[in-house]
Amino acid sequence: MSIVSFDLEGDFAAFKDPSVTTNQTVTIIPSKSALIGLLGAMLGVKRSNSIFGDMYSEGYLDLLKKTSVGIKVRSQVAKCTFFTNHRSLKEAKTKPYKTELLVNPKYTVYVKSTKDVNQTLLDRLKDNRFVFSPMLGHAYCPARISQFREILGVIEVKPDELQVSTVILDEVMESKSRTPGLRFEQFSDFPAKVMVERHLHHYIDGDSLKRVVLRHFIPVPENDKDSVIEIEHYTSCLSLAKFYSVEGSEQALCLF
């Protein structure tokens, strides 16, 4: 079993929160579907074959089904906000529209897929040639990709008592339980800064595309040090997240 990792960064990112329609509010991390779209751009898998056809192409859904991703935030969280005037369709006047951008985002992305997808991705990364230009949520936010590698010696492990610095998917739906499915401890030597975001998570169940809003626990660097948390207990309701230990590393990875 192997995982492909690469560093992903840019001057700005605009991963939009789809639950907010009155302005453009952005999130700290991309959703899984956004990352699959970015991987599809690198590999040449189109999200949709036609603007008048299905929202997702068969190639995109197949890539979503057989690929797990993990995200590690490597930068401080900083956003900038600006306003533009938009013409109202109801009245003869303009109204302000707020736009947010994430500033200098840096991530390490982990990809676990089939052998063919992993190898094709590695070849693309080695040549630094992609079918479509990877973007961080919008056409005016080009991505820079570097420091790729293939991680060998990966073993799936149980989540309890693991040390993790990647994003952890909470599979307990907040609409059914206000108590998160994740309990963790903070190390006294490395106090963790953890933020929580809610993303519309897409996954394939059998042959059907499912969508559910789930919490994501995001360790964010503090004082130029990684935030490391130790999982006390993890509840797996949907069997979406898997945890992996890496040979030579004390920290495990969460992929979903």
mmCIF file of C-alpha atoms in Angstrom:
data_model
loop_
_atom_site.group_PDB
_atom_site.id
_atom_site.type_symbol
_atom_site.label_atom_id
_atom_site.label_comp_id
_atom_site.label_asym_id
_atom_site.label_seq_id
_atom_site.Cartn_x
_atom_site.Cartn_y
_atom_site.Cartn_z
ATOM 1 C CA MET A 1 0.000 0.000 0.000
ATOM 2 C CA SER A 2 1.339 3.451 -0.884
ATOM 3 C CA ILE A 3 0.197 7.058 -0.693
ATOM 4 C CA VAL A 4 1.208 9.943 -2.965
ATOM 5 C CA SER A 5 1.760 13.284 -1.274
ATOM 6 C CA PHE A 6 2.544 16.756 -2.601
ATOM 7 C CA ASP A 7 2.648 20.312 -1.307
ATOM 8 C CA LEU A 8 -0.102 22.599 -2.550
ATOM 9 C CA GLU A 9 -0.015 26.376 -2.132
ATOM 10 C CA GLY A 10 -0.845 29.692 -3.749
ATOM 11 C CA ASP A 11 -1.099 33.414 -3.186
ATOM 12 C CA PHE A 12 -4.853 33.153 -2.658
ATOM 13 C CA ALA A 13 -7.551 30.482 -2.379
ATOM 14 C CA ALA A 14 -11.309 30.785 -2.832
ATOM 15 C CA PHE A 15 -12.940 27.567 -1.675
ATOM 16 C CA LYS A 16 -16.488 28.837 -1.403
ATOM 17 C CA ASP A 17 -18.923 27.825 1.303
ATOM 18 C CA PRO A 18 -21.994 26.647 -0.686
ATOM 19 C CA SER A 19 -24.329 27.247 2.266
ATOM 20 C CA VAL A 20 -23.770 31.033 2.000
ATOM 21 C CA THR A 21 -25.424 32.627 -1.028
ATOM 22 C CA THR A 22 -25.551 36.321 -0.110
ATOM 23 C CA ASN A 23 -21.768 36.717 -0.327
ATOM 24 C CA GLN A 24 -18.646 34.700 -1.076
ATOM 25 C CA THR A 25 -17.470 33.209 2.192
ATOM 26 C CA VAL A 26 -14.427 30.953 1.870
ATOM 27 C CA THR A 27 -13.277 28.004 3.930
ATOM 28 C CA ILE A 28 -9.860 27.163 5.346
ATOM 29 C CA ILE A 29 -9.594 23.843 3.540
ATOM 30 C CA PRO A 30 -11.002 22.484 0.286
ATOM 31 C CA SER A 31 -13.768 19.903 0.487
ATOM 32 C CA LYS A 32 -13.056 16.408 -0.780
ATOM 33 C CA SER A 33 -15.015 17.082 -3.981
ATOM 34 C CA ALA A 34 -12.870 20.195 -4.584
ATOM 35 C CA LEU A 35 -9.691 18.138 -4.146
ATOM 36 C CA ILE A 36 -11.005 15.460 -6.494
ATOM 37 C CA GLY A 37 -11.684 18.241 -9.002
ATOM 38 C CA LEU A 38 -8.100 19.479 -8.606
ATOM 39 C CA LEU A 39 -6.739 15.953 -9.081
ATOM 40 C CA GLY A 40 -9.013 15.573 -12.101
ATOM 41 C CA ALA A 41 -7.531 18.727 -13.615
ATOM 42 C CA MET A 42 -4.031 17.349 -13.135
ATOM 43 C CA LEU A 43 -4.934 13.961 -14.614
ATOM 44 C CA GLY A 44 -7.303 15.173 -17.335
ATOM 45 C CA VAL A 45 -10.563 13.950 -15.815
ATOM 46 C CA LYS A 46 -13.330 16.410 -16.597
ATOM 47 C CA ARG A 47 -15.866 17.184 -13.900
ATOM 48 C CA SER A 48 -18.686 17.310 -16.450
ATOM 49 C CA ASN A 49 -18.897 16.503 -20.126
ATOM 50 C CA SER A 50 -21.494 19.145 -20.891
ATOM 51 C CA ILE A 51 -22.955 22.195 -19.180
ATOM 52 C CA PHE A 52 -26.362 20.907 -20.263
ATOM 53 C CA GLY A 53 -25.792 17.309 -19.177
ATOM 54 C CA ASP A 54 -25.143 15.648 -15.850
ATOM 55 C CA MET A 55 -23.388 17.685 -13.180
ATOM 56 C CA TYR A 56 -20.637 15.063 -12.821
ATOM 57 C CA SER A 57 -19.019 12.927 -15.509
ATOM 58 C CA GLU A 58 -18.550 9.184 -15.120
ATOM 59 C CA GLY A 59 -14.791 9.720 -14.944
ATOM 60 C CA TYR A 60 -15.128 12.192 -12.076
ATOM 61 C CA LEU A 61 -17.469 9.898 -10.128
ATOM 62 C CA ASP A 62 -15.138 6.947 -10.688
ATOM 63 C CA LEU A 63 -12.173 8.994 -9.406
ATOM 64 C CA LEU A 64 -14.231 10.101 -6.398
ATOM 65 C CA LYS A 65 -15.203 6.502 -5.628
ATOM 66 C CA LYS A 66 -11.747 4.965 -5.663
ATOM 67 C CA THR A 67 -9.726 7.857 -4.199
ATOM 68 C CA SER A 68 -9.193 8.885 -0.596
ATOM 69 C CA VAL A 69 -7.573 12.192 0.290
ATOM 70 C CA GLY A 70 -5.946 13.707 3.350
ATOM 71 C CA ILE A 71 -5.107 17.346 4.073
ATOM 72 C CA LYS A 72 -2.525 18.936 6.338
ATOM 73 C CA VAL A 73 -2.634 22.715 6.824
ATOM 74 C CA ARG A 74 0.895 24.185 6.884
ATOM 75 C CA SER A 75 0.126 27.911 7.064
ATOM 76 C CA GLN A 76 -1.432 30.364 9.471
ATOM 77 C CA VAL A 77 -5.059 31.145 8.703
ATOM 78 C CA ALA A 78 -5.451 34.614 7.213
ATOM 79 C CA LYS A 79 -8.272 36.054 5.120
ATOM 80 C CA CYS A 80 -8.785 39.316 3.262
ATOM 81 C CA THR A 81 -12.175 40.849 2.516
ATOM 82 C CA PHE A 82 -13.258 43.306 -0.161
ATOM 83 C CA PHE A 83 -16.577 44.609 -1.465
ATOM 84 C CA THR A 84 -17.897 45.184 -4.973
ATOM 85 C CA ASN A 85 -21.140 46.797 -6.117
ATOM 86 C CA HIS A 86 -23.581 44.501 -7.902
ATOM 87 C CA ARG A 87 -26.645 45.639 -9.817
ATOM 88 C CA SER A 88 -29.885 44.590 -8.152
ATOM 89 C CA LEU A 89 -32.325 42.664 -10.337
ATOM 90 C CA LYS A 90 -35.295 43.760 -8.229
ATOM 91 C CA GLU A 91 -34.634 47.481 -7.852
ATOM 92 C CA ALA A 92 -32.882 50.211 -9.824
ATOM 93 C CA LYS A 93 -29.875 50.358 -7.510
ATOM 94 C CA THR A 94 -26.649 48.619 -6.648
ATOM 95 C CA LYS A 95 -25.852 46.680 -3.508
ATOM 96 C CA PRO A 96 -22.527 45.707 -1.954
ATOM 97 C CA TYR A 97 -21.303 42.120 -2.324
ATOM 98 C CA LYS A 98 -18.681 40.794 0.075
ATOM 99 C CA THR A 99 -15.894 38.567 -1.204
ATOM 100 C CA GLU A 100 -13.356 36.723 0.937
ATOM 101 C CA LEU A 101 -10.032 35.217 -0.064
ATOM 102 C CA LEU A 102 -7.709 32.979 1.891
ATOM 103 C CA VAL A 103 -4.210 34.506 1.891
ATOM 104 C CA ASN A 104 -1.058 32.450 1.246
ATOM 105 C CA PRO A 105 -2.605 29.036 1.907
ATOM 106 C CA LYS A 106 -0.245 26.081 2.207
ATOM 107 C CA TYR A 107 -1.239 22.427 2.408
ATOM 108 C CA THR A 108 0.212 18.972 2.104
ATOM 109 C CA VAL A 109 -2.200 16.721 0.229
ATOM 110 C CA TYR A 110 -2.210 12.929 0.578
ATOM 111 C CA VAL A 111 -3.774 10.749 -2.122
ATOM 112 C CA LYS A 112 -4.570 7.043 -1.914
ATOM 113 C CA SER A 113 -6.135 5.525 -5.002
ATOM 114 C CA THR A 114 -5.677 2.617 -7.379
ATOM 115 C CA LYS A 115 -2.206 1.693 -8.570
ATOM 116 C CA ASP A 116 -2.911 3.164 -12.023
ATOM 117 C CA VAL A 117 -4.151 6.499 -10.660
ATOM 118 C CA ASN A 118 -1.245 6.786 -8.224
ATOM 119 C CA GLN A 119 1.305 6.010 -10.930
ATOM 120 C CA THR A 120 -0.253 8.442 -13.414
ATOM 121 C CA LEU A 121 -0.309 11.133 -10.744
ATOM 122 C CA LEU A 122 3.363 10.498 -9.918
ATOM 123 C CA ASP A 123 4.281 10.738 -13.611
ATOM 124 C CA ARG A 124 2.428 14.047 -13.917
ATOM 125 C CA LEU A 125 4.137 15.400 -10.815
ATOM 126 C CA LYS A 126 7.588 14.309 -12.020
ATOM 127 C CA ASP A 127 7.111 16.014 -15.390
ATOM 128 C CA ASN A 128 5.296 18.985 -13.815
ATOM 129 C CA ARG A 129 2.865 18.799 -16.722
ATOM 130 C CA PHE A 130 -0.874 18.697 -16.086
ATOM 131 C CA VAL A 131 -3.766 18.386 -18.526
ATOM 132 C CA PHE A 132 -5.588 21.375 -17.002
ATOM 133 C CA SER A 133 -4.149 24.048 -14.753
ATOM 134 C CA PRO A 134 -4.863 23.275 -11.061
ATOM 135 C CA MET A 135 -6.690 26.072 -9.251
ATOM 136 C CA LEU A 136 -7.442 26.801 -5.613
ATOM 137 C CA GLY A 137 -11.181 27.218 -5.900
ATOM 138 C CA HIS A 138 -11.286 29.885 -8.619
ATOM 139 C CA ALA A 139 -9.646 30.780 -11.936
ATOM 140 C CA TYR A 140 -7.882 33.777 -10.360
ATOM 141 C CA CYS A 141 -6.267 31.528 -7.708
ATOM 142 C CA PRO A 142 -3.664 29.409 -9.537
ATOM 143 C CA ALA A 143 -2.012 26.659 -7.519
ATOM 144 C CA ARG A 144 1.676 25.858 -7.095
ATOM 145 C CA ILE A 145 2.619 22.220 -6.592
ATOM 146 C CA SER A 146 5.952 20.932 -5.290
ATOM 147 C CA GLN A 147 7.683 18.453 -2.966
ATOM 148 C CA PHE A 148 5.913 15.352 -4.203
ATOM 149 C CA ARG A 149 6.792 11.837 -3.046
ATOM 150 C CA GLU A 150 5.460 8.311 -2.820
ATOM 151 C CA ILE A 151 5.041 7.159 0.776
ATOM 152 C CA LEU A 152 5.657 3.440 1.200
ATOM 153 C CA GLY A 153 5.220 1.265 4.264
ATOM 154 C CA VAL A 154 1.676 2.467 4.945
ATOM 155 C CA ILE A 155 -0.516 0.358 7.235
ATOM 156 C CA GLU A 156 -4.179 0.909 8.166
ATOM 157 C CA VAL A 157 -4.609 1.248 11.934
ATOM 158 C CA LYS A 158 -7.378 1.843 14.451
ATOM 159 C CA PRO A 159 -7.898 5.539 15.287
ATOM 160 C CA ASP A 160 -7.870 5.352 19.087
ATOM 161 C CA GLU A 161 -4.802 6.860 20.795
ATOM 162 C CA LEU A 162 -3.253 8.030 17.543
ATOM 163 C CA GLN A 163 -1.287 11.253 17.122
ATOM 164 C CA VAL A 164 -2.607 13.163 14.106
ATOM 165 C CA SER A 165 -1.849 16.552 12.519
ATOM 166 C CA THR A 166 -4.015 16.134 9.399
ATOM 167 C CA VAL A 167 -7.688 17.078 9.025
ATOM 168 C CA ILE A 168 -9.988 14.566 10.726
ATOM 169 C CA LEU A 169 -13.443 13.882 9.299
ATOM 170 C CA ASP A 170 -16.200 13.605 11.913
ATOM 171 C CA GLU A 171 -18.700 11.057 10.603
ATOM 172 C CA VAL A 172 -21.388 11.889 13.167
ATOM 173 C CA MET A 173 -23.971 14.159 11.525
ATOM 174 C CA GLU A 174 -24.656 17.227 13.647
ATOM 175 C CA SER A 175 -28.351 17.077 12.745
ATOM 176 C CA LYS A 176 -28.550 13.726 14.543
ATOM 177 C CA SER A 177 -26.164 14.378 17.430
ATOM 178 C CA ARG A 178 -24.644 17.582 18.754
ATOM 179 C CA THR A 179 -21.899 15.511 20.378
ATOM 180 C CA PRO A 180 -18.975 15.104 17.954
ATOM 181 C CA GLY A 181 -17.776 11.655 17.026
ATOM 182 C CA LEU A 182 -14.220 12.678 17.881
ATOM 183 C CA ARG A 183 -12.656 13.163 21.307
ATOM 184 C CA PHE A 184 -9.032 14.160 21.555
ATOM 185 C CA GLU A 185 -6.363 15.319 23.977
ATOM 186 C CA GLN A 186 -3.923 18.169 23.523
ATOM 187 C CA PHE A 187 -0.267 17.654 24.352
ATOM 188 C CA SER A 188 0.999 19.991 27.065
ATOM 189 C CA ASP A 189 4.306 20.376 25.198
ATOM 190 C CA PHE A 190 2.543 21.075 21.898
ATOM 191 C CA PRO A 191 -0.738 22.914 22.571
ATOM 192 C CA ALA A 192 -2.925 22.363 19.539
ATOM 193 C CA LYS A 193 -4.953 24.970 17.718
ATOM 194 C CA VAL A 194 -7.918 23.140 16.195
ATOM 195 C CA MET A 195 -10.617 24.740 14.070
ATOM 196 C CA VAL A 196 -13.878 23.163 12.949
ATOM 197 C CA GLU A 197 -15.514 23.609 9.544
ATOM 198 C CA ARG A 198 -18.644 22.080 8.080
ATOM 199 C CA HIS A 199 -18.375 20.887 4.495
ATOM 200 C CA LEU A 200 -20.778 19.292 2.079
ATOM 201 C CA HIS A 201 -19.075 15.917 1.806
ATOM 202 C CA HIS A 202 -19.594 13.860 -1.364
ATOM 203 C CA TYR A 203 -19.063 10.112 -1.412
ATOM 204 C CA ILE A 204 -20.150 7.058 -3.371
ATOM 205 C CA ASP A 205 -22.360 4.513 -1.635
ATOM 206 C CA GLY A 206 -22.699 1.500 -3.919
ATOM 207 C CA ASP A 207 -23.565 3.115 -7.249
ATOM 208 C CA SER A 208 -25.162 6.254 -5.774
ATOM 209 C CA LEU A 209 -23.662 9.657 -5.111
ATOM 210 C CA LYS A 210 -24.379 10.792 -1.552
ATOM 211 C CA ARG A 211 -24.078 14.270 -0.050
ATOM 212 C CA VAL A 212 -23.968 15.002 3.672
ATOM 213 C CA VAL A 213 -22.769 17.945 5.778
ATOM 214 C CA LEU A 214 -20.033 16.780 8.155
ATOM 215 C CA ARG A 215 -17.693 18.464 10.597
ATOM 216 C CA HIS A 216 -13.981 18.573 9.813
ATOM 217 C CA PHE A 217 -11.499 19.049 12.661
ATOM 218 C CA ILE A 218 -8.547 21.048 11.335
ATOM 219 C CA PRO A 219 -5.228 21.217 13.257
ATOM 220 C CA VAL A 220 -3.705 24.598 12.367
ATOM 221 C CA PRO A 221 -0.024 25.505 12.923
ATOM 222 C CA GLU A 222 0.614 27.621 16.005
ATOM 223 C CA ASN A 223 3.825 29.622 16.456
ATOM 224 C CA ASP A 224 5.312 27.920 13.383
ATOM 225 C CA LYS A 225 4.763 24.466 14.922
ATOM 226 C CA ASP A 226 2.376 21.757 13.816
ATOM 227 C CA SER A 227 -0.680 21.251 15.967
ATOM 228 C CA VAL A 228 -0.690 17.625 17.051
ATOM 229 C CA ILE A 229 -3.682 15.993 18.700
ATOM 230 C CA GLU A 230 -4.118 12.559 20.216
ATOM 231 C CA ILE A 231 -7.410 10.825 19.523
ATOM 232 C CA GLU A 232 -9.126 9.476 22.627
ATOM 233 C CA HIS A 233 -12.086 7.987 20.793
ATOM 234 C CA TYR A 234 -13.403 8.021 17.241
ATOM 235 C CA THR A 235 -16.907 7.011 16.158
ATOM 236 C CA SER A 236 -17.115 5.621 12.619
ATOM 237 C CA CYS A 237 -20.749 5.883 11.488
ATOM 238 C CA LEU A 238 -20.315 5.883 7.711
ATOM 239 C CA SER A 239 -16.948 4.115 7.322
ATOM 240 C CA LEU A 240 -15.624 7.030 5.280
ATOM 241 C CA ALA A 241 -12.415 7.883 7.146
ATOM 242 C CA LYS A 242 -9.432 5.555 7.430
ATOM 243 C CA PHE A 243 -6.321 6.039 9.530
ATOM 244 C CA TYR A 244 -2.844 4.988 8.428
ATOM 245 C CA SER A 245 0.505 4.735 10.152
ATOM 246 C CA VAL A 246 3.612 5.602 8.156
ATOM 247 C CA GLU A 247 6.894 3.829 8.729
ATOM 248 C CA GLY A 248 9.375 6.160 10.415
ATOM 249 C CA SER A 249 6.733 8.679 11.558
ATOM 250 C CA GLU A 250 5.114 9.024 14.984
ATOM 251 C CA GLN A 251 2.039 10.678 13.464
ATOM 252 C CA ALA A 252 -0.740 8.900 11.606
ATOM 253 C CA LEU A 253 -2.708 10.144 8.613
ATOM 254 C CA CYS A 254 -6.470 10.483 8.295
ATOM 255 C CA LEU A 255 -7.762 9.948 4.763
ATOM 256 C CA PHE A 256 -11.397 10.135 3.670
#
